Tab-separated table of C-alpha atoms in Angstrom:
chain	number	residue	atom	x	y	z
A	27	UNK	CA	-2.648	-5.095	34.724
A	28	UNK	CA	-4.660	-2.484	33.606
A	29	UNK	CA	-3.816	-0.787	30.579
A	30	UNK	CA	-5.367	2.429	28.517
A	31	UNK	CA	-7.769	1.421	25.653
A	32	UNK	CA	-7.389	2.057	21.651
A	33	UNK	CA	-9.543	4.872	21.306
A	34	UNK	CA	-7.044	6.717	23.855
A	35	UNK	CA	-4.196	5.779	21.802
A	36	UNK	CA	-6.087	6.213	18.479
A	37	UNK	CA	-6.125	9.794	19.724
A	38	UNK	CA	-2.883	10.399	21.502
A	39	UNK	CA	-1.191	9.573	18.185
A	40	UNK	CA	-3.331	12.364	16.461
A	41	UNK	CA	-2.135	14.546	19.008
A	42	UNK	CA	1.405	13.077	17.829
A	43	UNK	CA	1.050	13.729	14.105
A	44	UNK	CA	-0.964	17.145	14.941
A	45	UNK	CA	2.442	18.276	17.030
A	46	UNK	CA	4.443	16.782	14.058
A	47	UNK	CA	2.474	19.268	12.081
A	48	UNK	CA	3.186	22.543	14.041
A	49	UNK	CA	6.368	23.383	12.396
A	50	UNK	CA	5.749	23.077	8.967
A	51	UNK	CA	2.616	25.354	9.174
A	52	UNK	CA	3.024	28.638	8.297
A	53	UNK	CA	2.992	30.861	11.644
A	54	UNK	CA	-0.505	32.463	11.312
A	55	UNK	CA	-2.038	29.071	11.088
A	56	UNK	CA	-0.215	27.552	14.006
A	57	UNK	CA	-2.813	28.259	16.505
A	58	UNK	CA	-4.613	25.618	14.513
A	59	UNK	CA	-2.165	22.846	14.788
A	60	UNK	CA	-2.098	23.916	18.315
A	61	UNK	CA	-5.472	23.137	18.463
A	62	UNK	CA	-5.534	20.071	17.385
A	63	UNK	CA	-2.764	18.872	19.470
A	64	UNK	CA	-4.581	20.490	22.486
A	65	UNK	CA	-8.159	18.911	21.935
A	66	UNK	CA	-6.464	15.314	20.577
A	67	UNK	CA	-4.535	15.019	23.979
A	68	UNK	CA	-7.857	16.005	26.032
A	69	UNK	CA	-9.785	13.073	24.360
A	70	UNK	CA	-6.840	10.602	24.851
A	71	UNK	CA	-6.277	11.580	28.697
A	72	UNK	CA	-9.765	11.384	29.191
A	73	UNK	CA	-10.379	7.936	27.582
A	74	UNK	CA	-6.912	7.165	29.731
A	75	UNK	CA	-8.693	7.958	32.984
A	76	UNK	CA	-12.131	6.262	31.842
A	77	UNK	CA	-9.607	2.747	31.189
A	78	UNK	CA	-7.462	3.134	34.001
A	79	UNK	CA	-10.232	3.966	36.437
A	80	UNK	CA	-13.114	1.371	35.422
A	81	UNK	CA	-13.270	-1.303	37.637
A	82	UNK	CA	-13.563	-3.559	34.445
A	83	UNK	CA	-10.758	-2.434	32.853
A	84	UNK	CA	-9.446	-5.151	30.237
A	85	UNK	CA	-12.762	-7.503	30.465
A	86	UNK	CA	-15.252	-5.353	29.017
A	87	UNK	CA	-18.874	-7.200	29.839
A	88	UNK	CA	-20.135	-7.503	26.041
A	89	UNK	CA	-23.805	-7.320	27.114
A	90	UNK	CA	-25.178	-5.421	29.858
A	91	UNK	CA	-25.289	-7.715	33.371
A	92	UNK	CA	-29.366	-7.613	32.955
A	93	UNK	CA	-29.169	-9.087	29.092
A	94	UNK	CA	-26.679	-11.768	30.788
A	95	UNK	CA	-29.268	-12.792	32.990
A	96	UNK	CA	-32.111	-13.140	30.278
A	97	UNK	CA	-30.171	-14.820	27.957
A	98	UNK	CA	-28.435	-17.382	30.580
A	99	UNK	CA	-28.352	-20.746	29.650
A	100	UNK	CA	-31.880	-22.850	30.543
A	101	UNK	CA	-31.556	-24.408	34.548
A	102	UNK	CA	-31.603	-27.898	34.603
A	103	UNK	CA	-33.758	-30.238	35.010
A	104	UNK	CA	-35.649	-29.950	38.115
A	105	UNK	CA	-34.338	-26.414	39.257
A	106	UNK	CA	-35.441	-23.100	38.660
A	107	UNK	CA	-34.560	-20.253	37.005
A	108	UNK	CA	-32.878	-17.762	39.441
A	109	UNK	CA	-35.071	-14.214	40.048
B	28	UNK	CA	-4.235	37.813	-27.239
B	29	UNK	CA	-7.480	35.654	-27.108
B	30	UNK	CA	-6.208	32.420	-28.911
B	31	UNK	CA	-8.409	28.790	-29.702
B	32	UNK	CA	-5.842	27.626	-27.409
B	33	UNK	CA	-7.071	29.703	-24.360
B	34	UNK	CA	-10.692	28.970	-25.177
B	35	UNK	CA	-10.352	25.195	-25.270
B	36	UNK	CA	-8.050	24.925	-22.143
B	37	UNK	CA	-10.796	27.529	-20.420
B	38	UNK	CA	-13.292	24.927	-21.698
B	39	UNK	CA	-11.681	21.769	-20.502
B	40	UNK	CA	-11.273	24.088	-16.787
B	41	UNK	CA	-15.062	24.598	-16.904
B	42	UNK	CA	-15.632	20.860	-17.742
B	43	UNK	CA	-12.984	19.809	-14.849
B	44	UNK	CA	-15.300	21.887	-12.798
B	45	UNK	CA	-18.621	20.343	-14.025
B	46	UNK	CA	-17.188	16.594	-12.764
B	47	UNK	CA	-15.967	17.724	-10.050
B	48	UNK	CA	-19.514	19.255	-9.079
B	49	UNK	CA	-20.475	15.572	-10.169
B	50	UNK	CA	-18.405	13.813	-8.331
B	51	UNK	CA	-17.332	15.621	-4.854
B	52	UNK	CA	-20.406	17.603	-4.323
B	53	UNK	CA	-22.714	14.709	-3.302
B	54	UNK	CA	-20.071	14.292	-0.280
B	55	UNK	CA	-22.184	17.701	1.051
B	56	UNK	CA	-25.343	15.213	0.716
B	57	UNK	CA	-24.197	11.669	1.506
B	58	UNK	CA	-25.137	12.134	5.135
B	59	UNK	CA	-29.015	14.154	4.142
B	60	UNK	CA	-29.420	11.603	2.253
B	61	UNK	CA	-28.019	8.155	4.163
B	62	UNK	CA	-30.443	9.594	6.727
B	63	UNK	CA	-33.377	9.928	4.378
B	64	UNK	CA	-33.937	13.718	5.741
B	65	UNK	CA	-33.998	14.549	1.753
B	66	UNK	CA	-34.860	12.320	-1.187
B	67	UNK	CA	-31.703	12.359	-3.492
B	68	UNK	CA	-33.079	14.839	-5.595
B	69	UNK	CA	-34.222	16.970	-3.510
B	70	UNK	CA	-30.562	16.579	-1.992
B	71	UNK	CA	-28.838	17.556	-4.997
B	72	UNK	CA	-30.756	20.919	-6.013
B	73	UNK	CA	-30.284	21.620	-2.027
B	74	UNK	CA	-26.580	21.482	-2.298
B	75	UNK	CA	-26.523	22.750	-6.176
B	76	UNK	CA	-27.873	26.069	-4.447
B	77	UNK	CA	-25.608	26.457	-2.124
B	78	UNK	CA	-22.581	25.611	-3.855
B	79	UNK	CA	-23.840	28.061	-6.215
B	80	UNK	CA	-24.104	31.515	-3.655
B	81	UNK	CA	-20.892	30.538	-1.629
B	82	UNK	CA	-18.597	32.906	-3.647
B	83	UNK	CA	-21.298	36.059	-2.093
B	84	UNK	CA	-20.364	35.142	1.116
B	85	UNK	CA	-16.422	33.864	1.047
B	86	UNK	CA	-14.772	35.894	-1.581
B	87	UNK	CA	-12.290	34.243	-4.029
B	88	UNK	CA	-9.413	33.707	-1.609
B	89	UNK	CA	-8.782	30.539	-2.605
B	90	UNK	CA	-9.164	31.301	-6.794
B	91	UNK	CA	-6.196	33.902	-5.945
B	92	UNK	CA	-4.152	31.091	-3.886
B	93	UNK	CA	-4.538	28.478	-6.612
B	94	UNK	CA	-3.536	31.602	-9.810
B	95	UNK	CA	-0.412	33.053	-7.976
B	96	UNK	CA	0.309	31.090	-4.748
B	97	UNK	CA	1.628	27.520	-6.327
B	98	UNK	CA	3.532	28.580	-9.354
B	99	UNK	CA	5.165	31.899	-10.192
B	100	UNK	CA	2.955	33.590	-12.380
B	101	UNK	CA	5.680	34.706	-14.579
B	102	UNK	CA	6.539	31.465	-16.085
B	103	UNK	CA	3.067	30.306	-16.510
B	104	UNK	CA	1.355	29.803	-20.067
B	105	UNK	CA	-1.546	28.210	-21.572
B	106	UNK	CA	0.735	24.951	-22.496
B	107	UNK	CA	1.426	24.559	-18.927
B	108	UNK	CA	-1.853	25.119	-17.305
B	109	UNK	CA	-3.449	23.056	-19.837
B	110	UNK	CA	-0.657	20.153	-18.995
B	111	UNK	CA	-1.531	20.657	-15.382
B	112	UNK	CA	-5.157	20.596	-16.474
B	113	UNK	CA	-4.954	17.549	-18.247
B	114	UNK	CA	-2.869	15.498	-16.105
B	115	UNK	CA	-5.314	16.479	-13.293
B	116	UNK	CA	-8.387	14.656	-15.238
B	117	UNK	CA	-6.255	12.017	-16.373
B	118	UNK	CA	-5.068	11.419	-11.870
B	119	UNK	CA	-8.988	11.512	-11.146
B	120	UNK	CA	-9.756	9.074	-13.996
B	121	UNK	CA	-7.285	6.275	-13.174
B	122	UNK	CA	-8.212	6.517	-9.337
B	123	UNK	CA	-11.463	6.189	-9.822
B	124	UNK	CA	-11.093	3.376	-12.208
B	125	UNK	CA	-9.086	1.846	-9.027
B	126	UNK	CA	-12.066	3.013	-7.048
B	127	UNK	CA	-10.024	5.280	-4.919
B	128	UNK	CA	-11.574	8.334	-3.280
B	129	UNK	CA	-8.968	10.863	-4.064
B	130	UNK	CA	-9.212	14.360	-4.375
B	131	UNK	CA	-9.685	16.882	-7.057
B	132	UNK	CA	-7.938	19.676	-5.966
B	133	UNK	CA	-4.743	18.237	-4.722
B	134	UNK	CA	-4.528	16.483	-8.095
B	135	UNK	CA	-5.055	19.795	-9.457
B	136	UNK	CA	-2.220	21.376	-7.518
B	137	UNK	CA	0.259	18.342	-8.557
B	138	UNK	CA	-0.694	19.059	-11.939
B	139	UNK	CA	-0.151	22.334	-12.184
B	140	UNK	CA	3.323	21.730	-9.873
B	141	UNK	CA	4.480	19.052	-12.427
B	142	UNK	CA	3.792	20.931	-15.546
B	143	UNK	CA	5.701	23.650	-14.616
B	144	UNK	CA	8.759	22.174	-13.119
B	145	UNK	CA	8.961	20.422	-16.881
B	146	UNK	CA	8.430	23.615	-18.125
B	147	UNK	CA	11.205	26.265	-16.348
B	148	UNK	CA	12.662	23.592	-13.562
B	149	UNK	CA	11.774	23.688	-9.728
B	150	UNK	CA	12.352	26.831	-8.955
B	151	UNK	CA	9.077	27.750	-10.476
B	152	UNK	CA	7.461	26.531	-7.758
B	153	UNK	CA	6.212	29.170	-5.191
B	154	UNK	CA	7.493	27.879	-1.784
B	155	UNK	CA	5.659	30.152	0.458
B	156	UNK	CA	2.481	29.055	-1.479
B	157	UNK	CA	3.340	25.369	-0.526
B	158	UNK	CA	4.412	25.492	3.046
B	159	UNK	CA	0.446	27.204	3.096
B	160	UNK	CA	-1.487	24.088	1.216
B	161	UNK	CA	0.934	21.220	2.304
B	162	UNK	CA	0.480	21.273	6.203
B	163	UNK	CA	-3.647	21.507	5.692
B	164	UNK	CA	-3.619	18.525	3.600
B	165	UNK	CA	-2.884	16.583	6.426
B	166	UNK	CA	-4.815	19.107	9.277
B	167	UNK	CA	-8.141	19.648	7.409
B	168	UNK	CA	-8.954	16.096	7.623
B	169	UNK	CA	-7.869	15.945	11.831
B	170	UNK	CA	-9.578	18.957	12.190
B	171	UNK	CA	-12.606	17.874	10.669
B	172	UNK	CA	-12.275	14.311	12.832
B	173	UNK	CA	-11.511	15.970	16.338
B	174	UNK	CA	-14.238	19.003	15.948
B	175	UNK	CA	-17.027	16.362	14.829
B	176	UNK	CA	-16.140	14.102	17.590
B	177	UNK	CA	-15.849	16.809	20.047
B	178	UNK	CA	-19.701	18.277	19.131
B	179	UNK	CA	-20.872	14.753	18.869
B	180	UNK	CA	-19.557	13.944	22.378
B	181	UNK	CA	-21.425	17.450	23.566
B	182	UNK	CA	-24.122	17.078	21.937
B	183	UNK	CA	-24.508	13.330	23.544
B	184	UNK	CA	-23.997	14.877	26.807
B	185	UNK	CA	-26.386	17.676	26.127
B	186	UNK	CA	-29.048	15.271	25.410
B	187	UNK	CA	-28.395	12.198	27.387
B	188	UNK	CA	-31.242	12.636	29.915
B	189	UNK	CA	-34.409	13.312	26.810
B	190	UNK	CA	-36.177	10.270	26.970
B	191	UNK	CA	-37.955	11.383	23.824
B	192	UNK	CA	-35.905	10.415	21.450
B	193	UNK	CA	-38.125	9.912	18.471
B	194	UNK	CA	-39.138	13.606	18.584
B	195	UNK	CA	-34.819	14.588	19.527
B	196	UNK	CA	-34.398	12.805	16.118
B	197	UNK	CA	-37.060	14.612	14.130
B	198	UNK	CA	-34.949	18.115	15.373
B	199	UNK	CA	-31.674	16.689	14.396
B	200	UNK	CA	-33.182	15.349	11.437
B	201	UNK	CA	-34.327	19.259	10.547
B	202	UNK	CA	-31.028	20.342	11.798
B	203	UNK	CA	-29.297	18.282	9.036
B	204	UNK	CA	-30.845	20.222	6.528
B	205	UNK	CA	-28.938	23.589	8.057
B	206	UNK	CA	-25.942	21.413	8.623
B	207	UNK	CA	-26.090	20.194	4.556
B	208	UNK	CA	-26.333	23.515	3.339
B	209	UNK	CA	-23.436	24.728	5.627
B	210	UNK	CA	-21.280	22.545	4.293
B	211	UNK	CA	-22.436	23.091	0.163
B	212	UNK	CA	-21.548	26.574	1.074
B	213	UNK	CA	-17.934	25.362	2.293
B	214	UNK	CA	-17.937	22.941	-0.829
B	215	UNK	CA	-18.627	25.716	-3.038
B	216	UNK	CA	-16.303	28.543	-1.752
B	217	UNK	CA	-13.568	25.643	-1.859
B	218	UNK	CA	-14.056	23.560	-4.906
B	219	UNK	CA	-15.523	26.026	-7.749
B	220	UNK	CA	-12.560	27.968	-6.378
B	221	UNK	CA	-9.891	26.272	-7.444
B	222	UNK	CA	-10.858	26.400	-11.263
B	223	UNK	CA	-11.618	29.963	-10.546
B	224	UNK	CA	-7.835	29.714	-9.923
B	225	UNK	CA	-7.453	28.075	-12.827
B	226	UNK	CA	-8.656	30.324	-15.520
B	227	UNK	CA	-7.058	33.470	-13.667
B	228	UNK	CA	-4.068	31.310	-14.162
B	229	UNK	CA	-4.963	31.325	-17.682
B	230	UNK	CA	-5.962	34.695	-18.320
B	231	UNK	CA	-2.146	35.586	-16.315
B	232	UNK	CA	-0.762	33.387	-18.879
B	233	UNK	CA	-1.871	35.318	-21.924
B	234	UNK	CA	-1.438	38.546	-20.259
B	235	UNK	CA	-4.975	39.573	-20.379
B	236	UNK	CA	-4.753	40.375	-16.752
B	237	UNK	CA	-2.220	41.348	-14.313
B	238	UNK	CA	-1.283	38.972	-11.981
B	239	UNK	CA	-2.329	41.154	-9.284
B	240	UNK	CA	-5.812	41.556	-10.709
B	241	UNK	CA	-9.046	39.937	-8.873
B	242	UNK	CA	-10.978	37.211	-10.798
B	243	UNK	CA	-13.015	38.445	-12.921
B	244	UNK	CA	-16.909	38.022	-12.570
B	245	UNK	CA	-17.298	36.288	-15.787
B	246	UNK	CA	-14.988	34.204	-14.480
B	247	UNK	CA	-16.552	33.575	-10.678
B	248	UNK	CA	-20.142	32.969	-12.486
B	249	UNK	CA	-19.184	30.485	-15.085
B	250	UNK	CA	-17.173	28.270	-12.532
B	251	UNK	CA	-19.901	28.197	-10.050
B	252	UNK	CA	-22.850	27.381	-12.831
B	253	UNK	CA	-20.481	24.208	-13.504
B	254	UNK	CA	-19.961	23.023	-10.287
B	255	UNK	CA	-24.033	23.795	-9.576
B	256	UNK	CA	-24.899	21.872	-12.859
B	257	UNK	CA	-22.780	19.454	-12.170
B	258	UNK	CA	-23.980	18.508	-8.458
B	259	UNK	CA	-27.609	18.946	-9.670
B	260	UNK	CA	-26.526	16.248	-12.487
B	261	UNK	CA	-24.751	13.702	-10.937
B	262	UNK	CA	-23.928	13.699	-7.086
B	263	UNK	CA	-26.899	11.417	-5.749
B	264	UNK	CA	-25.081	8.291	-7.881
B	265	UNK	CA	-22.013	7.901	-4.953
B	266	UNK	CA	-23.921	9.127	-1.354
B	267	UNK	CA	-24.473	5.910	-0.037
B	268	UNK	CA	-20.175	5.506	-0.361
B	269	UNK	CA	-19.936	8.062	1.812
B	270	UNK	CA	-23.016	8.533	3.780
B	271	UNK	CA	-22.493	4.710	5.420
B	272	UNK	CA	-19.772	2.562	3.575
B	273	UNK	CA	-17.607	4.222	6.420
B	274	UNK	CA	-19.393	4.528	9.233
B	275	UNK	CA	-23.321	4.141	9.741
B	276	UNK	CA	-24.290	7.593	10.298
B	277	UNK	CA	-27.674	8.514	12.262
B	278	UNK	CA	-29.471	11.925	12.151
B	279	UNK	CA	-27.215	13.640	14.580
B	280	UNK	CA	-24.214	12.219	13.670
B	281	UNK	CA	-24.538	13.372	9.973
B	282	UNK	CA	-25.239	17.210	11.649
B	283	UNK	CA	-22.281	16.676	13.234
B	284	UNK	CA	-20.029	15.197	10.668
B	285	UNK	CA	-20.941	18.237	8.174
B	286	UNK	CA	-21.222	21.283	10.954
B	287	UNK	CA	-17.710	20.152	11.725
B	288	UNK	CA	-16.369	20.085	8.208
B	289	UNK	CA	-18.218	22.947	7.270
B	290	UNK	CA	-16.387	24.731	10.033
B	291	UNK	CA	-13.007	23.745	8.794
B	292	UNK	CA	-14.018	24.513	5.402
B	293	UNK	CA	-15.314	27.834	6.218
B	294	UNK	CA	-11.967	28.434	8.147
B	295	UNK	CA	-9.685	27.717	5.144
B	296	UNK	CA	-11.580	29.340	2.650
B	297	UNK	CA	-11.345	32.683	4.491
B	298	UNK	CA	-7.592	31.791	5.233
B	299	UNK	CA	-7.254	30.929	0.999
B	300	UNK	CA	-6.015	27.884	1.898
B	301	UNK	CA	-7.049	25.020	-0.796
B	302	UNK	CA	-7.926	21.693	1.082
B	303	UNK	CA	-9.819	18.637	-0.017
B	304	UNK	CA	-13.644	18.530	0.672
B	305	UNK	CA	-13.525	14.914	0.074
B	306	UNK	CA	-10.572	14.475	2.837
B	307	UNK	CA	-12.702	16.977	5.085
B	308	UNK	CA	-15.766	15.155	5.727
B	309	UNK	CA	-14.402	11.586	5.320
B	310	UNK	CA	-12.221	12.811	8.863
B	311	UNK	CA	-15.167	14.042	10.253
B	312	UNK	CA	-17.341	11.113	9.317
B	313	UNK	CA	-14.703	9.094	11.004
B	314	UNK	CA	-14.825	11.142	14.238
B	315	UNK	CA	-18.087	10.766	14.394
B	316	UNK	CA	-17.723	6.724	13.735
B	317	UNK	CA	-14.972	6.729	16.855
B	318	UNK	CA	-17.598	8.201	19.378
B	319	UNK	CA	-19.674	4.463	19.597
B	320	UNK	CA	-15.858	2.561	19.172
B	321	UNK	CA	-13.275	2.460	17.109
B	322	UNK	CA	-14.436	-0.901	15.158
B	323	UNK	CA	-17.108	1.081	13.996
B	324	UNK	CA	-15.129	2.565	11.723
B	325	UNK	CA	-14.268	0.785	8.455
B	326	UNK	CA	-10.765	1.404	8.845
B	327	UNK	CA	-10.268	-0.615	4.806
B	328	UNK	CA	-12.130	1.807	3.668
B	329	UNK	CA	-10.537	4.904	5.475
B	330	UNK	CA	-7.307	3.520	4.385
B	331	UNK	CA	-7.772	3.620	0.816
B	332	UNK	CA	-8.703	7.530	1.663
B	333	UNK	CA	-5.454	7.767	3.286
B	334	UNK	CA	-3.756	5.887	0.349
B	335	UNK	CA	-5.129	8.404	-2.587
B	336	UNK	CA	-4.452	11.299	0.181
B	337	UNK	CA	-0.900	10.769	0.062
B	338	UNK	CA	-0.803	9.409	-3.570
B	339	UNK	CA	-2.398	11.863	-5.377
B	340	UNK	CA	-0.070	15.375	-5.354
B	341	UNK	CA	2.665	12.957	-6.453
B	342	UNK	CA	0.801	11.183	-8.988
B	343	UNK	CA	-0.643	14.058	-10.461
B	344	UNK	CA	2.665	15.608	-10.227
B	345	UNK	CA	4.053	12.598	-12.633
B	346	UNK	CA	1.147	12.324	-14.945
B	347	UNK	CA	1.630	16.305	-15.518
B	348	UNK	CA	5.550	15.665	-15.904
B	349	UNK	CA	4.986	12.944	-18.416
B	350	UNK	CA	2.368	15.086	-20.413
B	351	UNK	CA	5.033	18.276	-20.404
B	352	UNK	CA	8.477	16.856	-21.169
B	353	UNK	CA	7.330	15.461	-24.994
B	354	UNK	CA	6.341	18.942	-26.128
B	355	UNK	CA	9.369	20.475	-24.312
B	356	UNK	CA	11.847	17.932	-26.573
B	357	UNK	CA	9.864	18.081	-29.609
């Protein structure tokens, strides 16, 4: 099942505490808390798309597919190394 | 009345200033220097300057916030503000024999909240003033993270086709130096501010000026030759904890990391709004560490930030407490 990343919830619960925030601040600095809460949830439904959407969602490649190929194991004895 | 009394605690505000200049102010220079744009010395006369001329551009908003904003100005005397004073050096000293980052100015507004409420109870305390400082302790550092993170991410975009990128680095390297002096200005119109605030405080106290009257520019001049001496003195000696025990910063990161909390800084010090440099930049250094992942963040180390960010108003509050009560028995 594919599920949204940490950085997307890293910044979805920014966008929590900036919301949090919005009340306690006085009212000619809400606009800022506003702010915050508007450009945190951006990021985090952004990275939630990128997640949801990439075909490798949840198994990540470590190294790039070209890397894997250079630093595959040696071919045995006899065979040779794939082009 | 003039008394010793006034002069020493005016003094010990002007020293307060001095380590604070030698302390916080290489956080304008931790990511010049990480990033070798500037040798360390060069670094610190760099910032020194600018810390120096950001009262000419910002005004002392921030000075009048700290006087009249966070205690009523009525009950204040040269016993208390000293307390507050006091308890605030005596905060920064334990923390940073714990080695925790914490900052200056809130432990100067616990102080100076502690001494008083030992002095004439809580309602000395200036609500309004609080509900104005308390929300931006906790939004100065996410504003610094998502604004960083947000010109990083533009900035990547921007550039992502230059296959050039040793001569992209050389202009973000020059770009750092507009981006360190940026945020010394915002350093400077924030920190030498608050003991600005201080000895207006003081001068209220022993009714040698109204508490409606501006700082005076005695008062503006000495505060920002300590904080300028002090940066030129001693800042170099902790950039490298900031510039990459948190996140390994490159050229444009570190012209993101201070554009971004230079704009926040710039922000509150027009609104008069005290906030923590330290706290500022370390969320903007972090937003510019979550751009690659989130691992490369040293989330340890940003923890013990967050640790001495909600310790410190407290402690400082307590240490000030402690400090008043004795002379209020005796």
């Amino acid at each position: 099942m594919r599920r949204i990343g940490r950085r997307a919830q890293f910044f979805f619960v920014l966008g929590i505490v900036s919301l949090a925030l919005v009340w306690p601040t006085p009212p000619q600095f809400r606009w800022v808390a506003w702010l915050c809460v508007g450009l945190a949830g951006l990021w985090g439904v952004l990275f939630s798309i990128e997640d949801l959407a990439s075909p490798h969602a949840g198994s990540r490649l470590k190294v790039p597919a070209d890397e894997a190929g250079l630093f595959a194991p040696p071919p045995a004895p006899g065979q040779q190394r794939p082009s | 009345m003039v008394t010793a009394g006034l002069v020493v605690t005016i003094a010990v505000a002007l020293a307060f200033d001095f380590f604070n200049g030698f302390h916080d102010a290489a956080n304008s220079i931790a990511t010049v220097v990480s990033t070798r744009v500037l040798s360390p010395v060069l670094a610190v006369l760099w910032a020194a300057f600018f810390n120096f001329v950001a009262f000419i551009i910002f005004g002392t908003r921030v000075a009048a916030t700290i006087a009249t904003d966070v205690v009523n100005p009525n009950v204040l005397t040269v016993g208390v503000v000293f307390a507050g004073l006091a308890a605030a050096i005596v905060w920064n000293i334990i923390t940073w024999w714990l080695g925790l980052p914490s900052s200056s100015s809130h432990a100067l507004i616990g102080g100076m909240a502690g001494a008083a409420v030992a002095h004439a109870g809580w309602s000395s305390l200036e609500a309004a003033g609080f509900r104005k400082i308390i929300p931006f302790i906790f939004l100065s550092p996410i504003i610094g993270l998502l604004l960083a993170f947000t010109l990083l991410t533009i900035v990547m975009w921007s550039f992502h086709r230059v296959r050039r990128i040793d001569r992209l680095n050389v202009g973000f390297r020059r770009s750092q130096l507009v981006s360190a002096a940026a945020f010394s200005l915002g350093h400077g119109s924030n920190d030498a501010q608050k003991t600005m605030g201080v000895i207006l405080a003081l001068l209220i106290a022993a009714r040698i000026v109204p508490a409606s009257a501006p700082v005076p520019l005695w008062v503006v001049l000495s505060a920002q030759t300590a904080i300028a001496i002090g940066t030129a003195l001693g800042g170099w000696r902790i950039v490298h904890t900031m510039g990459s025990r948190i996140t390994r910063l490159k050229p444009v990161g570190g012209m993101c990391a201070e554009t971004a909390a230079a704009a926040t800084l710039f922000f509150t010090a027009h609104a008069g709004v005290p906030v923590s440099t330290t706290h500022t930049i370390t969320g903007a250094i972090v937003g510019v560490g979550t751009t690659e992942r989130l691992s490369a963040v040293r989330w340890g180390v940003a923890g013990r930030v967050v640790w001495a960010w909600v310790l410190t108003i407290p402690g400082a509050f307590a240490v000030a407490w402690l400090v008043s009560v004795p002379f209020k028995i005796f």
